Coordinates of C-alpha atoms in Angstrom, one line a residue:
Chain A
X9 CA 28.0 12.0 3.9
X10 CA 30.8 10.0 2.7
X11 CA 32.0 6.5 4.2
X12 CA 35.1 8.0 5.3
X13 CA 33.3 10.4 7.3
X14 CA 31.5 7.6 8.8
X15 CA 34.3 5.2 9.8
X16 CA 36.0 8.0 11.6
X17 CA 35.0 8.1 14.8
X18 CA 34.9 4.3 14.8
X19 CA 38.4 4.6 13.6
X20 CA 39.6 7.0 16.5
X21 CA 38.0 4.5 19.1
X22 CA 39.9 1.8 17.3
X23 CA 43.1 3.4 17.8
X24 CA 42.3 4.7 21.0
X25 CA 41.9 1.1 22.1
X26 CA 45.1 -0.4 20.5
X27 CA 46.8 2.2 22.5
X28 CA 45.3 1.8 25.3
X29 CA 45.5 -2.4 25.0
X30 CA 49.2 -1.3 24.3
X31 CA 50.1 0.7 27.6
X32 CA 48.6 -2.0 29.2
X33 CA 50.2 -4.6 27.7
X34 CA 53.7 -2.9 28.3
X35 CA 52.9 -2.4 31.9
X36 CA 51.6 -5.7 32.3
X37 CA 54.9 -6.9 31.0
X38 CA 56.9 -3.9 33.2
X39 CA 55.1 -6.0 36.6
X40 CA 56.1 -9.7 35.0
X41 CA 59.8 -8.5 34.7
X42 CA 59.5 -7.1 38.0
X43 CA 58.1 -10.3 39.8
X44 CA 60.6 -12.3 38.2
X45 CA 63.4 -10.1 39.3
X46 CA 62.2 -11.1 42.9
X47 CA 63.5 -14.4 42.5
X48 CA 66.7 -14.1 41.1
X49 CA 69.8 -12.1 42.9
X50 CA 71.7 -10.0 43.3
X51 CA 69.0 -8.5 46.3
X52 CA 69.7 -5.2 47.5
X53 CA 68.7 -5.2 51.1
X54 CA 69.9 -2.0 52.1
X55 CA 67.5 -0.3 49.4
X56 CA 64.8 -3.0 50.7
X57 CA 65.0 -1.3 54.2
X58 CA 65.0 2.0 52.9
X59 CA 62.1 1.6 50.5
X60 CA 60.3 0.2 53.9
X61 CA 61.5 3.0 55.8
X62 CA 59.9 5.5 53.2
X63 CA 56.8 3.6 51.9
X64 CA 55.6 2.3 55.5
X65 CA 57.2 4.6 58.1
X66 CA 57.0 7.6 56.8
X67 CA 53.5 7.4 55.6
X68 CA 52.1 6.4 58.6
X69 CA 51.2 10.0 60.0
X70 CA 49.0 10.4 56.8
X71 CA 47.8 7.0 57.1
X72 CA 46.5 7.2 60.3
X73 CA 44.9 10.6 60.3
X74 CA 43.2 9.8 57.1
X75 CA 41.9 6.7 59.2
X76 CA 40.9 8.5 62.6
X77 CA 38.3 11.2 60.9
X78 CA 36.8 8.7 58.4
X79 CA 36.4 6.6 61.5
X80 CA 34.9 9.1 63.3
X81 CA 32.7 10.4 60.3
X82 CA 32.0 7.3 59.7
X83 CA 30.6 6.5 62.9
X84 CA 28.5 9.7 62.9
X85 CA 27.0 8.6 59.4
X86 CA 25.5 5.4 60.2
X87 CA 24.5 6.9 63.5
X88 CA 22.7 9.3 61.3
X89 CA 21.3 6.6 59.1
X90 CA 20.7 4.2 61.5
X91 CA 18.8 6.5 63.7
X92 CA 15.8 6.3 61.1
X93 CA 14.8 3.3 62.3
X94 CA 16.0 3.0 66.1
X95 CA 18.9 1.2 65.1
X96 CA 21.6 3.3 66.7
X97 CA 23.3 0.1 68.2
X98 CA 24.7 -1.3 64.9
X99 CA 27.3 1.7 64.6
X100 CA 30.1 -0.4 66.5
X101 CA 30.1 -3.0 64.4
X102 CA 29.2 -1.3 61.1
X103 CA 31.8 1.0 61.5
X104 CA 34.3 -1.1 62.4
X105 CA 33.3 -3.4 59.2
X106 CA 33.1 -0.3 56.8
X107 CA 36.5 0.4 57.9
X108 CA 38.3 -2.9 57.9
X109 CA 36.6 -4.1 54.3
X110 CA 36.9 -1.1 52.1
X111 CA 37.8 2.2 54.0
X112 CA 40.8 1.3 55.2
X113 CA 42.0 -0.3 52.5
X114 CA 40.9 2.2 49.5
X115 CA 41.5 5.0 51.8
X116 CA 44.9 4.0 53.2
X117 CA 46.0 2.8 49.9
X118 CA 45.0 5.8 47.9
X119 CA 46.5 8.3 50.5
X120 CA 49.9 6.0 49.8
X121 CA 49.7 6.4 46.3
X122 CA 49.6 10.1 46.4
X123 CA 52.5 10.4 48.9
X124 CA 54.7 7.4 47.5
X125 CA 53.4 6.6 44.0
X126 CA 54.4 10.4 43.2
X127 CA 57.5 10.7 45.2
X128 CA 58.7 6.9 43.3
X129 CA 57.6 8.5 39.5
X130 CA 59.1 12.2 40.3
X131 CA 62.6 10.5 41.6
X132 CA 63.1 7.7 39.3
X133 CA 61.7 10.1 36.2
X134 CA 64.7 12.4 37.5
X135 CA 67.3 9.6 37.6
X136 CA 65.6 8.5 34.1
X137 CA 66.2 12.6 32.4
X138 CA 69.7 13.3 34.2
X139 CA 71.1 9.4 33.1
X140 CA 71.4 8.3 36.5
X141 CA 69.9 5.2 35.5
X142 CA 72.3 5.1 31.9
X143 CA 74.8 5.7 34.8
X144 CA 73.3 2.7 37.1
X145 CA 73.7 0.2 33.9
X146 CA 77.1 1.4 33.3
X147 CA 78.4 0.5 36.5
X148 CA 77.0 -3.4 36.1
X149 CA 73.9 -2.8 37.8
X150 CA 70.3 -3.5 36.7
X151 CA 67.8 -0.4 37.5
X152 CA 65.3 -2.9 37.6
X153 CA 67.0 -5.0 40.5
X154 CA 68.0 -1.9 42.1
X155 CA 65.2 0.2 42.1
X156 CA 62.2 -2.0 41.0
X157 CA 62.2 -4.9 43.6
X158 CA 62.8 -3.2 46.6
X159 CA 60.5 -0.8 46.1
X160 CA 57.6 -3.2 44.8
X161 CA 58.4 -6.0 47.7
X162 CA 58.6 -2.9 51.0
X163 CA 55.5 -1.6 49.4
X164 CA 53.5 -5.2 49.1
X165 CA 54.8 -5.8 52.9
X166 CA 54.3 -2.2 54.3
X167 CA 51.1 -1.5 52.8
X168 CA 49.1 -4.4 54.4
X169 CA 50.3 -3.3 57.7
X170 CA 49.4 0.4 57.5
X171 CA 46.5 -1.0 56.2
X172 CA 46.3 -2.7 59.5
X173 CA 47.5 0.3 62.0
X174 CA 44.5 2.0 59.8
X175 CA 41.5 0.0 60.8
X176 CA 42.4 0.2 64.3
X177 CA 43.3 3.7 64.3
X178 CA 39.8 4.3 62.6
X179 CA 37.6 1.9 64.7
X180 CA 39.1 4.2 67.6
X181 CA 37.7 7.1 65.8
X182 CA 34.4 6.0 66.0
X183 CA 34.3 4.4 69.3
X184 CA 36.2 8.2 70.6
X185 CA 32.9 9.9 68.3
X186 CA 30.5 7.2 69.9
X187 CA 31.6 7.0 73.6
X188 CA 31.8 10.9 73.5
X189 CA 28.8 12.7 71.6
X190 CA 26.8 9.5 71.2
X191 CA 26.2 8.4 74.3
X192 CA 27.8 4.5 74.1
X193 CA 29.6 3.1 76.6
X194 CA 33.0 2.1 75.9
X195 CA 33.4 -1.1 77.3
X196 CA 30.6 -1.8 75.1
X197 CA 31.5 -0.5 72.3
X198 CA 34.6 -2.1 71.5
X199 CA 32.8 -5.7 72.9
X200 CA 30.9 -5.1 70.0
X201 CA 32.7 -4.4 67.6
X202 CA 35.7 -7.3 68.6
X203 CA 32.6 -10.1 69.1
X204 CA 31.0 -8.4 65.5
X205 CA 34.3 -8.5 63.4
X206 CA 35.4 -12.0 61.8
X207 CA 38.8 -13.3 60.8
X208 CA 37.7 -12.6 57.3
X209 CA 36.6 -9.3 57.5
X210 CA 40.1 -8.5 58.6
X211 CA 42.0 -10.5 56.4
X212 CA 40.3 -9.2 53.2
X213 CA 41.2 -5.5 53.9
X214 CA 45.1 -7.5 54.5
X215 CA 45.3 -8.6 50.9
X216 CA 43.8 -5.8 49.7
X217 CA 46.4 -3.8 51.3
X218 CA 48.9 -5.7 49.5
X219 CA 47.2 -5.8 46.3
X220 CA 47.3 -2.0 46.6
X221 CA 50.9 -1.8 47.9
X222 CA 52.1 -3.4 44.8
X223 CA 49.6 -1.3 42.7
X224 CA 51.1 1.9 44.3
X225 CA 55.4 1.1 43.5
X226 CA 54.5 -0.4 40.0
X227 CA 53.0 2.2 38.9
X228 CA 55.4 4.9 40.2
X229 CA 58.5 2.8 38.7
X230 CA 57.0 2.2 35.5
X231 CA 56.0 5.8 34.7
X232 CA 59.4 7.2 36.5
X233 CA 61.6 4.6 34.2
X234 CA 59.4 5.8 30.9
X235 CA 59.3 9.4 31.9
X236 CA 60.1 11.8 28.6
X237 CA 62.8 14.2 28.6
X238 CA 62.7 17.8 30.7
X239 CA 61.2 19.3 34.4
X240 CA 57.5 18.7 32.0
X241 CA 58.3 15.2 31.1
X242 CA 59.2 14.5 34.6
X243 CA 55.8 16.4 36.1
X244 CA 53.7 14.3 33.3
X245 CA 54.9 10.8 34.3
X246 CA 54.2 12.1 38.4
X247 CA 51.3 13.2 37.3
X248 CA 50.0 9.1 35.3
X249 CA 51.1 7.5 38.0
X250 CA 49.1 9.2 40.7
X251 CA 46.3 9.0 38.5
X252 CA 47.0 5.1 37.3
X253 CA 47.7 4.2 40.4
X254 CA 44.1 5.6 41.8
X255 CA 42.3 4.5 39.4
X256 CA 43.8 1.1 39.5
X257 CA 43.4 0.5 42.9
X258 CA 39.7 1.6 42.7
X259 CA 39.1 -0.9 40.3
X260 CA 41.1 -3.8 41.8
X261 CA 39.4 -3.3 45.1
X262 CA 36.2 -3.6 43.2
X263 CA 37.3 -7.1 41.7
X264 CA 38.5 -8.1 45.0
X265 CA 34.8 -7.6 46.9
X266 CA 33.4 -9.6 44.3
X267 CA 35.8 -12.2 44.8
X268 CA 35.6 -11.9 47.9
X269 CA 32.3 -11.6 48.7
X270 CA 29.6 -12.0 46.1
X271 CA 26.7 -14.4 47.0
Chain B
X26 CA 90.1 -2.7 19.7
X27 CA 86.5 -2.0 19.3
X28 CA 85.6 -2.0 16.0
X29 CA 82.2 -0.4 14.5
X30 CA 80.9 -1.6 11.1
X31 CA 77.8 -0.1 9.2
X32 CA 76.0 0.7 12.6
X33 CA 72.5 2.4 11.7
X34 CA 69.9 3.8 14.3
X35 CA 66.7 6.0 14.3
X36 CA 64.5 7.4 16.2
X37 CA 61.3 7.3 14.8
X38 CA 61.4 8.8 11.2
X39 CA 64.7 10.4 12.5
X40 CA 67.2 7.8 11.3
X41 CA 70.8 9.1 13.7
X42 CA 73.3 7.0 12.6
X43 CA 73.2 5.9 8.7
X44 CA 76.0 3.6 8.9
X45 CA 79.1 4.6 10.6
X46 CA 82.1 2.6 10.6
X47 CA 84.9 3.7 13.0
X48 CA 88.0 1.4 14.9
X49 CA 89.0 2.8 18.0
X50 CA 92.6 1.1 18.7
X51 CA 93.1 -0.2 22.1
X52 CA 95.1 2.2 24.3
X53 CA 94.9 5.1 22.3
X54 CA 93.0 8.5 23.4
X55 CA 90.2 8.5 20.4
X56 CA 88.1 12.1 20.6
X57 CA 84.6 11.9 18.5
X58 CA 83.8 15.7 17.3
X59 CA 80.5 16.5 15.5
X60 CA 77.4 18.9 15.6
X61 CA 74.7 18.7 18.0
X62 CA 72.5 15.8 17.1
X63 CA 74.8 13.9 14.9
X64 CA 74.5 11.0 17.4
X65 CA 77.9 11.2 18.9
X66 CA 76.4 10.0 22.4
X67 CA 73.9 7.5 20.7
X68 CA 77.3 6.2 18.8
X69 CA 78.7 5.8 22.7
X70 CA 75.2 4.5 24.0
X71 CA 75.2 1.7 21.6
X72 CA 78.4 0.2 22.2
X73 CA 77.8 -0.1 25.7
X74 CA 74.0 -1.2 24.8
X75 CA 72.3 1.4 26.4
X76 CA 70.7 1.6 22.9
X77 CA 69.8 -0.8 20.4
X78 CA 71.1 -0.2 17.4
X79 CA 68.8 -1.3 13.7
X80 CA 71.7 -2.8 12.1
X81 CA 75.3 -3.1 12.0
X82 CA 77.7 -4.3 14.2
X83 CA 80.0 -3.8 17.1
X84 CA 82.8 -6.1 18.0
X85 CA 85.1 -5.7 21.3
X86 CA 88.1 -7.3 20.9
X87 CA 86.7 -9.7 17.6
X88 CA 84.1 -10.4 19.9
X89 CA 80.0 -9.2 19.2
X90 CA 79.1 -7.1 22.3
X91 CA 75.4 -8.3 21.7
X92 CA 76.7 -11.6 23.2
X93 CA 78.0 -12.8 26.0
X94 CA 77.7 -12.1 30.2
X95 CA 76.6 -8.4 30.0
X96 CA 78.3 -7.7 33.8
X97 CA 81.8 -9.1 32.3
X98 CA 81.3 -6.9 29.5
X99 CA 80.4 -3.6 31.6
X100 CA 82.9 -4.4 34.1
X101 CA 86.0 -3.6 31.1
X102 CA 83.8 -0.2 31.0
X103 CA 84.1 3.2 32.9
X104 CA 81.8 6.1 31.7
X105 CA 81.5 9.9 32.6
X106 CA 78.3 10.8 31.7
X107 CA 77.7 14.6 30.4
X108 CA 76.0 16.1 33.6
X109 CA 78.3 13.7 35.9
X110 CA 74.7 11.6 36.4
X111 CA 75.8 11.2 40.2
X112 CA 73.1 9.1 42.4
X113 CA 71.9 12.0 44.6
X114 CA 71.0 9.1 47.1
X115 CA 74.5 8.5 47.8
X116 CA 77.2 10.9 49.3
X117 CA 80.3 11.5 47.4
X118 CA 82.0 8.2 48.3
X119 CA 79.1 5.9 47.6
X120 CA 79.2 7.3 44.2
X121 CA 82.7 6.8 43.5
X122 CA 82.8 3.3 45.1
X123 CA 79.4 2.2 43.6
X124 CA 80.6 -0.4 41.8
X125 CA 82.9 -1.6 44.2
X126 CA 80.0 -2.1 46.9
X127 CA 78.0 -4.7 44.9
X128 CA 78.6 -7.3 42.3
X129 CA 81.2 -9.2 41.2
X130 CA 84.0 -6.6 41.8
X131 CA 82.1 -5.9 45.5
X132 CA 84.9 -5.8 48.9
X133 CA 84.4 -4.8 52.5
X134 CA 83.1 -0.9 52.9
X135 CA 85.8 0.1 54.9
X136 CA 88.5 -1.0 51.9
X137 CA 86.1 0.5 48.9
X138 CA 85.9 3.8 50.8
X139 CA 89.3 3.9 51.1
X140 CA 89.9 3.4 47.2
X141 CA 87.2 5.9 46.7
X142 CA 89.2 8.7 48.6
X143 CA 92.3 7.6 46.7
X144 CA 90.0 8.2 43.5
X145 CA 88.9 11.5 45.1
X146 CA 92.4 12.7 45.5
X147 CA 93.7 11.1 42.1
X148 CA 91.2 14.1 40.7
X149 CA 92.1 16.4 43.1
X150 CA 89.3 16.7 45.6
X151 CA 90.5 16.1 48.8
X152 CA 88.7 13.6 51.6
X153 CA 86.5 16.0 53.0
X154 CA 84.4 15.7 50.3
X155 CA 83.6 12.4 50.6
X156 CA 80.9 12.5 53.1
X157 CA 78.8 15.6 51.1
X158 CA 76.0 14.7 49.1
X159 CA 75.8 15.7 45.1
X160 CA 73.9 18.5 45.5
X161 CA 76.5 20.3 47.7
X162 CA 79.2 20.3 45.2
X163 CA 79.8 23.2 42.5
X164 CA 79.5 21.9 38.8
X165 CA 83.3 21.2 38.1
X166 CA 83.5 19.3 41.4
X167 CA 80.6 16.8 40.0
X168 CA 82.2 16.2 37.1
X169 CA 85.4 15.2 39.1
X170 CA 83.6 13.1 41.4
X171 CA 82.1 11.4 37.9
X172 CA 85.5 11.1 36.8
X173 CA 86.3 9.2 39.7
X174 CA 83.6 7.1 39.5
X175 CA 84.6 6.6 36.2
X176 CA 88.0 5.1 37.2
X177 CA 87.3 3.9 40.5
X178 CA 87.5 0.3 38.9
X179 CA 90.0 0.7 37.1
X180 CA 88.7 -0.4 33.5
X181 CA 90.1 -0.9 30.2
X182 CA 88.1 1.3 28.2
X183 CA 86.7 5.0 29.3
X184 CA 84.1 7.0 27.9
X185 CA 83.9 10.7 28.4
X186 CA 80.7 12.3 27.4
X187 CA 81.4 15.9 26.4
X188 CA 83.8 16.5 30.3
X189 CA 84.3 19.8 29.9
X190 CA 80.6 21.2 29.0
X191 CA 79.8 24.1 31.2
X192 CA 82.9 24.2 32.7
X193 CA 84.8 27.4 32.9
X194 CA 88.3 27.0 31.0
X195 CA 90.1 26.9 33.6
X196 CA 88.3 24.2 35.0
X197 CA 87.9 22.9 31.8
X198 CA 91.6 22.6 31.2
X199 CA 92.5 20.7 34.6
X200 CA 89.5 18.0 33.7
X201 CA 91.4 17.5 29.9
X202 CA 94.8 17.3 31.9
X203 CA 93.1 15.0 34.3
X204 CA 92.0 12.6 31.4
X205 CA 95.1 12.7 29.4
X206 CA 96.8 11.6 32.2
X207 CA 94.4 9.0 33.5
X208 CA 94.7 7.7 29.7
X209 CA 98.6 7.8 29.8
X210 CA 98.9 6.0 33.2
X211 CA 96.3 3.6 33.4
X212 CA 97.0 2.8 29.8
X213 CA 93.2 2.9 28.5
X214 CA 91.3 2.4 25.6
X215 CA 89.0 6.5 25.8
X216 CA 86.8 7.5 23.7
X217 CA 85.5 11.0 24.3
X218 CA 82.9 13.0 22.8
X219 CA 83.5 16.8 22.8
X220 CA 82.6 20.3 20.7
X221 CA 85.7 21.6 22.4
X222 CA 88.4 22.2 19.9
X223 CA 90.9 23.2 23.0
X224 CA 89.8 19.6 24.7
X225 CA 90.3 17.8 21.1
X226 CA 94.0 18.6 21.6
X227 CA 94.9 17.9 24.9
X228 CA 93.1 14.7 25.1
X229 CA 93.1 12.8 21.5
X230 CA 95.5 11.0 19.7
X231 CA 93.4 10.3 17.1
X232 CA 89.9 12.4 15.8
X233 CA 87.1 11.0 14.4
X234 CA 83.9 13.4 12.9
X235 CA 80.8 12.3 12.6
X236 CA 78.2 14.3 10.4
X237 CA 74.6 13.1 8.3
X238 CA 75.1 9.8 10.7
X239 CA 78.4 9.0 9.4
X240 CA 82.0 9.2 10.4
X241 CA 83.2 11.9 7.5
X242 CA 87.0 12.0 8.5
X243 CA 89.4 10.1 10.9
X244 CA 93.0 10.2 11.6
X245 CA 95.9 11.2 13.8
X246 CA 95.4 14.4 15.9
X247 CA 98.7 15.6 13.8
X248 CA 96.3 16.0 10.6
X249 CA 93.7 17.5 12.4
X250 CA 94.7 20.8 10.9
X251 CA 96.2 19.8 7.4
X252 CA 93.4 17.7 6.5
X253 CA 91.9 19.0 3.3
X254 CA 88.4 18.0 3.9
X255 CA 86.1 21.0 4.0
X256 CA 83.8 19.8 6.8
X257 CA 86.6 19.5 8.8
X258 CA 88.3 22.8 8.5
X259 CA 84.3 24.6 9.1
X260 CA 84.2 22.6 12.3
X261 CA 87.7 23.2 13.9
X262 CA 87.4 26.8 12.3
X263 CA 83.9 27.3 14.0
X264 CA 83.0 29.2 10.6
X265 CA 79.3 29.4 10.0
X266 CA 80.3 29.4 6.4
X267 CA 80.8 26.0 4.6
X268 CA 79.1 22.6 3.8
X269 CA 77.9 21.8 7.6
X270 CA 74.3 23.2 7.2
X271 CA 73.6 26.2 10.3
X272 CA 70.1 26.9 10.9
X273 CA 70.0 31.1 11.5

């Protein structure tokens, strides 16, 4: 066996991680150009409120019945668990801390990035193929300012606060699972889980939500505004910055437990 | 006068434009023929820095248009972009008036809609169009609605991107007059990229081809059809015989 043959696959690993270092590298530089936009006008309000009106409003349906049945399964899960040892009463507050600390959160903000992270890449890839945003330039305006910004600051706002609806939607589907086939009382149940929860607890699933948000419109602009040519080029970017977008708000939320939380 | 010197360009080992020199004259109606691929649109992409050109130079009025306030510069621009590359966001209007609803040429709504359904009519769509969205106008009518976009602010210097492409001729002929006049009246520096001989002569005063990256032949739209050169003739001819290379 020859040393060529040898170096090869060290070789392919080596490129592999310069381009990966790269595509990094370029998005970290995509979100720094972004941020920096934030603070420098002109601001377009009007597609502010509409980015809100899409990203928070309009995803709240899916939000919130993503956050009812994991509440309520949930619930039924450490009731299972729990029930191994006569522990049955720590389902309130269990629950209700599984969902504020990382259900919500992940949940929520992975059930965003497949409705808006997709619907961001798919219309600004379009905009890129069919030189709307050639067009947008042309007429003195900066897609980045235009469409970046408001996207990435509604989505950093909206997301905490679906974030927030979630938990509370989702703590009600475990006290609706409890109070009804487990035999708590209600009053109870939600005294628990309000004395149980801390200001913390809350707050954490808050930033994550944010983190997330901004995760989620990044990732859809960046992909959209880099999408290749044609229907396929389009339909690849949609398709990186779902996939990005999850797999970077898995591992931010990972990052952010241990900041938060590690002993 | 925009002036192009030795302006080079590639895309990846695909080098587009291998130095093309070109002077389009202020208020003159400049057409920039070519094959498909030559970089006709990259030529018009790179003046107004859409692209980034390797090397060479582009001056507007003596002055590099790599320097400067990039909104001053765009705002002396109007573009009509091949497919009409209307915001589907927007309705018909909003498109028109875009650039009169934000920035530095920005004025109440009420007054830009107004100019926008004087654009409208200037290319003969009437105001009931104004409220429909892109997608419920037929082909020719976006391209209108991009030509008043185009205009709406009224700027020195127009670029048509191949206007009449998928148009039927009929059509095709009322956008050339629509140009030719918009060029006459406004008094405006155009530069338009076409395959379409029939467009070449209603709209240019003076022809320009590009082929291999370079500009092969310029000069008056009267010479058009004397000019010896051989490229020439097998372009406005449409023979597949010649020196332009046709893949069969």
């Amino acid at each position: 066996m020859n040393s060529a043959s040898l170096t090869a696959p060290l070789a392919s690993l080596g490129r592999a991680t310069l381009g990966l270092m790269a595509a990094a590298g370029r998005l970290a530089m995509f979100a720094g150009s972004a941020i920096s936009h934030l603070f420098r006008p002109p601001f377009y309000i009007a597609e502010f409120w509409r980015a809100c009106l899409n990203i928070g409003w309009l995803s709240l349906p899916v939000v919130g019945l993503t956050a009812l049945f994991t509440g309520a399964a949930l619930a039924l899960q450490i009731y299972a668990g729990s029930a191994r040892f006569s522990a049955e009463q720590v389902v309130p507050s269990i629950t209700a801390i599984g969902m504020v600390r990382e259900l919500g959160p992940v949940l929520g903000g992975l059930m965003v990035a497949a409705r808006v992270t997709s619907s961001i890449a798919a219309e600004i890839g379009t905009m890129k193929v069919t030189e709307q945003i050639d067009a947008l330039t042309t007429l003195s305006t900066d897609p980045m300012k235009y469409l970046t910004v408001p996207r990435m600051l509604a989505a950093t706002l909206c997301v905490p606060v679906l974030v927030g609806i979630g938990d509370i939607i989702g703590i009600m589907g475990g006290w609706m699972l409890g109070t009804s086939r487990l035999g708590f009382n209600s009053t109870t149940y939600l005294k628990v889980t309000w004395d149980f929860l801390q200001f913390w607890d809350v707050g954490s699933g808050l930033v994550k939500g944010a983190a997330f948000g901004f995760i989620v419109a990044i990732m859809g602009c960046y992909y959209g505004m880099n999408s290749q040519r044609g229907a396929q080029g389009v339909g690849r970017a949609t398709k990186s910055a779902v996939v990005a977008a999850s797999v970077a708000i898995l591992t931010v939320n990972y990052l952010l437990t241990e900041a938060f939380f590690s002993a | 006068m925009i002036e192009i010197c030795a302006l080079t360009k590639s895309f990846g080992p695909k080098q587009v434009l291998r130095g093309v020199d070109l002077v389009v004259p202020s208020g003159k109606s400049t057409v920039i023929i070519g094959g498909s691929g030559t970089g006709k649109s990259v030529l018009l992409k790179c003046i107004l820095g859409l692209v980034h050109p390797d090397g060479g130079k582009i001056t507007l009025d003596g002055q590099d248009v790599t320097k400067g306030e990039r909104e001053a510069f765009l705002t002396r621009f109007g573009m009509l972009f091949q497919g009409g590359a209307l915001f589907d966001s927007l309705p018909v209007w909003q498109n028109v008036a875009f650039r009169l609803l934000r920035g530095s040429l920005a004025r109440p709504k009420d007054e830009a809609r107004e100019i926008a359904i004087e654009k409208l009519r200037r290319v003969g769509l009437g105001a009931d169009v104004a409220d429909l969205f892109p997608a419920e106008l037929s082909g020719g009518m976006q391209k209108r609605v991009g030509l008043a976009r185009a205009i709406a602010a009224d700027p020195e210097i127009i670029f048509f991107d191949e206007p009449t492409t998928g148009l039927d001729p009929i059509m095709a002929g009322v956008i050339n007059e629509l140009i030719r006049e918009i060029v006459t009246e406004m008094g405006a520096t155009a530069i338009t990229i076409t395959h379409d001989m029939t467009s070449v002569r209603a709209i240019a005063d003076r022809v320009a081809m590009i082929h291999a990256g370079k500009i092969r032949w310029e000069g008056p739209i009267a010479e058009l059809d004397t000019t010896p050169d051989p490229y020439i003739q097998q372009f406005i001819h449409g023979r597949a015989e010649g020196p332009i290379e046709t893949l069969r």
